């Protein structure tokens, strides 16, 4: 696998509504491997590869990552912000960020009150998003000159190897996007029956917005989402609370809170994984949604499922996945796409 591509995808900023830098990487990766590449008005990148007369199959991997948007510059040059996507406030403590301005990217930190000067009451409370501000280390005048309300902010963190795992910000969902891109490049060398639409979607973290638009336009008969899911296989969690385990293989989604996957698709994924001895685990995620739901509900309604990449510490800057699970997800996606036309035979 091209893990340098995964690194580039993870380290490139792209909050919901501002995915253009990630879109550029998608173009660079797929150019020459597909029959057409276009960007729709909302910003989805739609890659199309001709099949041999089969049904339309749409893949959806979202490009956006959770981030922030600047709402206010205060009298001392500190920034206030709104979140774009779901944050656990405690994950903002002691983080570096990047503010994307018209004149270039600025490094900053998420400031908050030191524990030394917190009241007894404040120490007992979990942190709130409103407790944080962004400090650019610049004078009020310099900030006013460079930063505008509406500028977006991403978290700053490099991808590294930790033990046998991959650790980075934004593995949700650059890992899913990576699986889609790798699979499309591989499918391009082997051919397929389905009419293949690989869509790098926008604004998933704000409610599956890009995928709804793409599914309405493409009207796929079959849909496969690619996203991360939770691996809660850590100290303190009961075995029944794990959802998935890191290193135990690609996740085959049965349901999450946005979708009950089509049993025909779940069955095809499971049989395919068994047939090719691809490590896999069945996934039921109690809370959280994916683009899978948009493909099932929009357009004409599709036979839909999802291949998940298990991740520890989701929606933080230290998300952790297994390279082994990532490889299994690519293998499974390629094999399922190759056989997907049989769902409608
Ligand atoms: Zn996601």
Short mmCIF file of C-alpha atoms and ligand atoms in Angstrom, two decimals:
data_model
loop_
_atom_site.label_atom_id
_atom_site.label_comp_id
_atom_site.label_asym_id
_atom_site.label_seq_id
_atom_site.Cartn_x
_atom_site.Cartn_y
_atom_site.Cartn_z
CA UNK A 1 0.00 0.00 0.00
CA UNK A 2 1.01 3.55 -0.73
CA UNK A 3 1.27 4.77 2.89
CA UNK A 4 2.91 8.01 1.72
CA UNK A 5 -0.46 8.79 0.12
CA UNK A 6 -2.21 8.11 3.43
CA UNK A 7 0.21 10.47 5.16
CA UNK A 8 -0.44 13.22 2.64
CA UNK A 9 -4.20 12.74 2.94
CA UNK A 10 -4.09 12.89 6.76
CA UNK A 11 -1.78 15.88 6.98
CA UNK A 12 -3.73 17.95 4.44
CA UNK A 13 -6.38 20.24 5.94
CA UNK A 14 -10.00 20.01 4.82
CA UNK A 15 -12.87 20.94 7.13
CA UNK A 16 -16.49 20.49 6.00
CA UNK A 17 -17.16 22.90 3.13
CA UNK A 18 -13.44 23.48 2.52
CA UNK A 19 -12.22 20.17 1.17
CA UNK A 20 -10.50 21.59 -1.94
CA UNK A 21 -6.94 20.66 -0.91
CA UNK A 22 -7.93 17.05 -0.31
CA UNK A 23 -9.88 17.07 -3.59
CA UNK A 24 -6.67 18.05 -5.36
CA UNK A 25 -4.94 14.96 -3.96
CA UNK A 26 -7.86 12.79 -5.10
CA UNK A 27 -7.47 14.15 -8.64
CA UNK A 28 -3.71 13.57 -8.61
CA UNK A 29 -4.19 10.00 -7.33
CA UNK A 30 -6.93 8.88 -9.72
CA UNK A 31 -5.96 10.72 -12.91
CA UNK A 32 -5.17 8.13 -15.57
CA UNK A 33 -6.90 5.33 -13.63
CA UNK A 34 -10.51 6.31 -14.40
CA UNK A 35 -12.53 7.38 -17.46
CA UNK A 36 -13.65 10.71 -16.04
CA UNK A 37 -13.10 12.94 -13.03
CA UNK A 38 -15.30 15.87 -12.17
CA UNK A 39 -16.27 18.08 -9.27
CA UNK A 40 -19.97 18.72 -8.70
CA UNK A 41 -21.30 22.09 -7.45
CA UNK A 42 -21.18 21.15 -3.74
CA UNK A 43 -17.57 19.95 -4.10
CA UNK A 44 -17.82 16.14 -4.32
CA UNK A 45 -15.18 14.61 -6.60
CA UNK A 46 -16.85 12.00 -8.80
CA UNK A 47 -14.56 9.49 -10.49
CA UNK A 48 -16.24 7.27 -13.06
CA UNK A 49 -14.97 4.03 -14.54
CA UNK A 50 -16.89 2.23 -17.24
CA UNK A 51 -18.03 -1.34 -16.56
CA UNK A 52 -19.27 -4.03 -18.88
CA UNK A 53 -23.00 -3.38 -18.71
CA UNK A 54 -23.63 -3.94 -14.99
CA UNK A 55 -25.65 -1.79 -12.55
CA UNK A 56 -24.42 1.53 -11.16
CA UNK A 57 -22.34 1.17 -8.02
CA UNK A 58 -21.42 4.20 -5.97
CA UNK A 59 -18.57 4.26 -3.47
CA UNK A 60 -18.51 7.06 -0.91
CA UNK A 61 -15.50 8.09 1.16
CA UNK A 62 -15.72 11.47 2.81
CA UNK A 63 -12.90 13.98 2.44
CA UNK A 64 -13.80 16.32 5.29
CA UNK A 65 -12.34 16.26 8.80
CA UNK A 66 -13.70 17.85 11.96
CA UNK A 67 -12.36 21.37 12.51
CA UNK A 68 -13.39 24.91 13.39
CA UNK A 69 -14.44 28.22 11.87
CA UNK A 70 -13.39 31.62 13.25
CA UNK A 71 -16.37 33.56 14.63
CA UNK A 72 -14.70 36.50 16.38
CA UNK A 73 -11.37 38.25 16.92
CA UNK A 74 -11.29 39.73 20.41
CA UNK A 75 -9.76 43.01 21.62
CA UNK A 76 -6.41 41.31 22.29
CA UNK A 77 -6.22 39.33 19.05
CA UNK A 78 -7.41 35.97 20.40
CA UNK A 79 -9.81 34.02 18.18
CA UNK A 80 -13.15 32.53 19.10
CA UNK A 81 -14.58 29.75 16.97
CA UNK A 82 -17.44 27.38 16.26
CA UNK A 83 -16.82 23.67 15.79
CA UNK A 84 -17.42 22.03 12.41
CA UNK A 85 -18.31 18.48 13.43
CA UNK A 86 -18.54 16.67 16.74
CA UNK A 87 -15.82 17.39 19.30
CA UNK A 88 -15.19 16.06 22.76
CA UNK A 89 -13.99 19.34 24.37
CA UNK A 90 -11.28 17.64 26.42
CA UNK A 91 -9.49 16.63 23.19
CA UNK A 92 -8.79 20.33 22.52
CA UNK A 93 -6.57 20.75 25.57
CA UNK A 94 -2.93 21.52 24.75
CA UNK A 95 -3.34 21.23 20.97
CA UNK A 96 -1.72 23.09 18.10
CA UNK A 97 -3.90 24.24 15.21
CA UNK A 98 -3.54 25.83 11.79
CA UNK A 99 -5.65 28.86 10.83
CA UNK A 100 -6.21 28.97 7.08
CA UNK A 101 -6.33 32.61 5.98
CA UNK A 102 -6.53 34.36 2.61
CA UNK A 103 -2.84 35.28 2.93
CA UNK A 104 -1.66 31.81 4.02
CA UNK A 105 -1.66 29.33 6.89
CA UNK A 106 -0.89 30.53 10.43
CA UNK A 107 0.15 28.24 13.30
CA UNK A 108 -1.65 28.68 16.59
CA UNK A 109 -2.53 26.95 19.83
CA UNK A 110 -5.80 26.14 21.59
CA UNK A 111 -5.44 28.19 24.75
CA UNK A 112 -7.33 27.61 27.99
CA UNK A 113 -7.03 28.50 31.67
CA UNK A 114 -4.15 26.80 33.54
CA UNK A 115 -5.20 24.52 36.39
CA UNK A 116 -3.28 26.68 38.90
CA UNK A 117 -5.78 29.48 38.64
CA UNK A 118 -8.96 27.44 38.31
CA UNK A 119 -11.47 27.63 41.15
CA UNK A 120 -12.40 24.40 43.01
CA UNK A 121 -15.69 24.46 41.12
CA UNK A 122 -13.96 24.83 37.70
CA UNK A 123 -11.61 21.92 38.46
CA UNK A 124 -14.57 19.61 38.99
CA UNK A 125 -16.28 20.49 35.71
CA UNK A 126 -15.36 18.83 32.42
CA UNK A 127 -14.06 21.43 29.90
CA UNK A 128 -16.52 23.09 27.53
CA UNK A 129 -15.80 24.22 23.94
CA UNK A 130 -16.40 27.82 25.05
CA UNK A 131 -13.47 27.55 27.49
CA UNK A 132 -11.02 27.52 24.58
CA UNK A 133 -9.65 30.26 22.34
CA UNK A 134 -6.99 30.33 19.63
CA UNK A 135 -3.72 32.13 20.36
CA UNK A 136 -1.69 33.05 17.26
CA UNK A 137 1.14 34.67 19.18
CA UNK A 138 0.56 37.87 17.23
CA UNK A 139 -0.44 41.42 18.12
CA UNK A 140 -4.07 42.49 17.77
CA UNK A 141 -3.04 44.60 14.73
CA UNK A 142 -1.30 41.68 13.01
CA UNK A 143 -4.25 39.36 13.65
CA UNK A 144 -6.72 41.93 12.30
CA UNK A 145 -4.62 42.29 9.19
CA UNK A 146 -4.41 38.54 8.48
CA UNK A 147 -7.46 36.80 9.94
CA UNK A 148 -11.10 37.20 8.94
CA UNK A 149 -14.29 35.85 10.46
CA UNK A 150 -15.07 32.72 8.43
CA UNK A 151 -11.47 31.54 8.15
CA UNK A 152 -11.28 27.84 8.93
CA UNK A 153 -9.05 26.03 11.39
CA UNK A 154 -7.62 22.51 11.35
CA UNK A 155 -5.73 20.54 13.96
CA UNK A 156 -1.99 20.19 13.53
CA UNK A 157 -0.49 16.69 13.87
CA UNK A 158 1.82 14.53 11.76
CA UNK A 159 1.15 10.89 10.94
CA UNK A 160 3.55 8.52 12.76
CA UNK A 161 4.02 4.80 13.33
CA UNK A 162 3.42 3.70 16.91
CA UNK A 163 4.31 0.06 17.43
CA UNK A 164 2.62 -1.78 14.62
CA UNK A 165 -0.11 0.87 14.30
CA UNK A 166 -0.64 4.07 12.32
CA UNK A 167 -1.35 7.18 14.39
CA UNK A 168 -2.62 10.52 13.11
CA UNK A 169 -5.28 13.15 13.13
CA UNK A 170 -8.05 12.82 10.51
CA UNK A 171 -7.81 9.06 9.96
CA UNK A 172 -11.57 9.67 10.08
CA UNK A 173 -11.94 9.66 7.21
CA UNK A 174 -8.71 9.85 5.24
CA UNK A 175 -8.29 6.14 6.01
CA UNK A 176 -11.65 5.38 4.35
CA UNK A 177 -10.84 7.69 1.47
CA UNK A 178 -7.46 5.97 1.09
CA UNK A 179 -9.13 2.54 0.94
CA UNK A 180 -11.41 3.82 -1.83
CA UNK A 181 -8.53 5.33 -3.84
CA UNK A 182 -6.32 2.24 -3.48
CA UNK A 183 -9.20 -0.03 -4.50
CA UNK A 184 -10.09 2.07 -7.55
CA UNK A 185 -6.48 2.02 -8.73
CA UNK A 186 -6.42 -1.75 -8.33
CA UNK A 187 -9.81 -2.25 -10.02
CA UNK A 188 -8.54 -0.21 -12.95
CA UNK A 189 -6.00 -2.95 -13.69
CA UNK A 190 -8.54 -5.79 -13.57
CA UNK A 191 -11.84 -4.46 -14.93
CA UNK A 192 -15.34 -4.86 -13.44
CA UNK A 193 -18.93 -5.42 -14.53
CA UNK A 194 -20.51 -2.54 -12.57
CA UNK A 195 -20.56 1.06 -13.73
CA UNK A 196 -18.27 2.39 -11.02
CA UNK A 197 -18.70 5.82 -9.43
CA UNK A 198 -16.11 6.49 -6.73
CA UNK A 199 -17.17 9.64 -4.92
CA UNK A 200 -14.93 11.57 -2.55
CA UNK A 201 -17.70 13.32 -0.65
CA UNK A 202 -17.90 16.61 1.25
CA UNK A 203 -19.51 17.70 4.52
CA UNK A 204 -20.13 14.22 5.93
CA UNK A 205 -19.28 15.41 9.43
CA UNK A 206 -22.16 17.92 9.29
CA UNK A 207 -24.76 15.35 8.26
CA UNK A 208 -23.84 13.37 5.11
CA UNK A 209 -24.52 16.40 2.92
CA UNK A 210 -22.25 15.72 -0.05
CA UNK A 211 -23.24 12.06 -0.30
CA UNK A 212 -26.93 13.02 -0.49
CA UNK A 213 -26.24 15.26 -3.47
CA UNK A 214 -24.08 12.65 -5.20
CA UNK A 215 -26.57 9.80 -4.66
CA UNK A 216 -29.42 11.98 -5.95
CA UNK A 217 -27.44 12.71 -9.08
CA UNK A 218 -25.88 9.31 -9.79
CA UNK A 219 -28.95 7.25 -8.76
CA UNK A 220 -26.86 4.17 -7.94
CA UNK A 221 -28.50 0.77 -7.53
CA UNK A 222 -25.71 -0.33 -5.19
CA UNK A 223 -23.82 1.74 -2.62
CA UNK A 224 -20.77 1.08 -0.46
CA UNK A 225 -19.57 3.51 2.20
CA UNK A 226 -15.97 3.65 3.40
CA UNK A 227 -15.37 5.10 6.83
CA UNK A 228 -13.72 4.52 10.17
CA UNK A 229 -15.57 3.01 13.10
CA UNK A 230 -14.86 2.64 16.80
CA UNK A 231 -12.37 0.20 18.25
CA UNK A 232 -13.07 0.49 21.95
CA UNK A 233 -10.80 -2.45 22.79
CA UNK A 234 -9.04 -0.59 25.57
CA UNK A 235 -8.65 -0.82 29.37
CA UNK A 236 -11.90 -0.23 31.22
CA UNK A 237 -14.15 -1.32 28.36
CA UNK A 238 -16.15 -4.53 28.68
CA UNK A 239 -15.79 -7.04 25.82
CA UNK A 240 -19.36 -6.31 24.66
CA UNK A 241 -18.54 -2.59 24.43
CA UNK A 242 -15.62 -2.96 22.00
CA UNK A 243 -17.63 -2.50 18.74
CA UNK A 244 -14.44 -3.53 16.85
CA UNK A 245 -10.90 -4.64 17.72
CA UNK A 246 -7.77 -3.14 16.24
CA UNK A 247 -5.96 -5.65 14.04
CA UNK A 248 -8.89 -8.09 13.79
CA UNK A 249 -9.64 -7.15 10.16
CA UNK A 250 -11.91 -4.98 8.04
CA UNK A 251 -15.22 -4.06 9.64
CA UNK A 252 -18.36 -5.23 7.84
CA UNK A 253 -21.07 -2.87 9.01
CA UNK A 254 -24.40 -4.36 10.03
CA UNK A 255 -25.75 -1.06 11.31
CA UNK A 256 -24.95 2.30 12.87
CA UNK A 257 -27.32 4.99 14.10
CA UNK A 258 -27.88 6.29 10.55
CA UNK A 259 -28.38 3.03 8.66
CA UNK A 260 -29.38 -0.60 8.80
CA UNK A 261 -27.26 -2.09 6.03
CA UNK A 262 -28.99 -4.16 3.39
CA UNK A 263 -28.74 -7.82 4.49
CA UNK A 264 -27.93 -8.83 0.89
CA UNK A 265 -24.88 -6.56 0.95
CA UNK A 266 -23.82 -7.66 4.44
CA UNK A 267 -24.09 -11.26 3.25
CA UNK A 268 -22.09 -10.60 0.06
CA UNK A 269 -19.35 -8.89 2.09
CA UNK A 270 -19.17 -11.71 4.62
CA UNK A 271 -19.16 -14.48 2.00
CA UNK A 272 -16.54 -12.66 -0.05
CA UNK A 273 -14.29 -12.18 2.98
CA UNK A 274 -14.63 -15.87 3.85
CA UNK A 275 -13.99 -17.00 0.28
CA UNK A 276 -10.74 -15.04 -0.07
CA UNK A 277 -9.71 -15.48 3.61
CA UNK A 278 -9.76 -11.72 4.19
CA UNK A 279 -9.64 -10.94 7.94
CA UNK A 280 -12.92 -9.31 8.92
CA UNK A 281 -15.18 -8.53 11.87
CA UNK A 282 -18.86 -7.70 12.03
CA UNK A 283 -19.66 -4.17 13.21
CA UNK A 284 -22.64 -2.66 15.00
CA UNK A 285 -21.99 0.94 16.00
CA UNK A 286 -24.55 2.22 18.53
CA UNK A 287 -23.92 5.93 17.81
CA UNK A 288 -22.57 7.66 14.73
CA UNK A 289 -23.54 7.89 11.07
CA UNK A 290 -21.90 7.39 7.67
CA UNK A 291 -22.45 8.27 4.02
CA UNK A 292 -23.88 4.76 3.70
CA UNK A 293 -27.20 6.13 4.94
CA UNK A 294 -27.31 8.82 2.25
CA UNK A 295 -26.89 6.25 -0.54
CA UNK A 296 -29.61 4.05 0.91
CA UNK A 297 -32.12 6.91 1.24
CA UNK A 298 -31.41 9.26 -1.66
CA UNK A 299 -31.52 8.77 -5.42
CA UNK A 300 -33.62 5.70 -6.07
CA UNK A 301 -32.60 3.93 -2.85
CA UNK A 302 -29.73 1.49 -3.19
CA UNK A 303 -28.63 -1.89 -1.86
CA UNK A 304 -26.16 -0.46 0.57
CA UNK A 305 -23.44 -1.49 2.98
CA UNK A 306 -20.20 -0.19 4.43
CA UNK A 307 -16.65 -1.36 4.94
CA UNK A 308 -15.22 0.15 8.12
CA UNK A 309 -11.69 0.70 9.35
CA UNK A 310 -11.59 0.23 13.14
CA UNK A 311 -10.02 3.19 14.96
CA UNK A 312 -9.19 3.91 18.56
CA UNK A 313 -9.62 7.47 19.95
CA UNK A 314 -11.86 8.68 17.10
CA UNK A 315 -12.32 12.41 16.63
CA UNK A 316 -9.03 13.17 18.38
CA UNK A 317 -5.56 14.00 17.01
CA UNK A 318 -4.23 10.58 18.06
CA UNK A 319 -6.59 8.33 16.12
CA UNK A 320 -5.02 4.87 15.79
CA UNK A 321 -5.63 2.24 13.13
CA UNK A 322 -3.96 -1.00 12.10
CA UNK A 323 -2.19 -1.25 8.74
CA UNK A 324 -3.37 -4.86 8.66
CA UNK A 325 -7.05 -3.77 8.90
CA UNK A 326 -6.45 -1.13 6.25
CA UNK A 327 -5.03 -3.72 3.83
CA UNK A 328 -7.94 -6.07 4.58
CA UNK A 329 -10.42 -3.27 3.83
CA UNK A 330 -8.82 -2.63 0.42
CA UNK A 331 -8.80 -6.36 -0.43
CA UNK A 332 -12.42 -6.73 0.63
CA UNK A 333 -13.60 -3.66 -1.28
CA UNK A 334 -11.90 -4.79 -4.50
CA UNK A 335 -13.39 -8.30 -4.24
CA UNK A 336 -16.89 -7.04 -3.35
CA UNK A 337 -16.98 -4.52 -6.22
CA UNK A 338 -15.88 -7.27 -8.62
CA UNK A 339 -18.89 -9.40 -7.56
CA UNK A 340 -21.43 -6.69 -6.74
CA UNK A 341 -23.37 -7.03 -10.01
CA UNK A 342 -24.56 -10.46 -8.78
CA UNK A 343 -26.73 -8.64 -6.22
CA UNK A 344 -29.07 -7.64 -9.04
CA UNK A 345 -28.67 -10.69 -11.27
ZN1 LIG B 1 -16.11 9.68 9.19
#
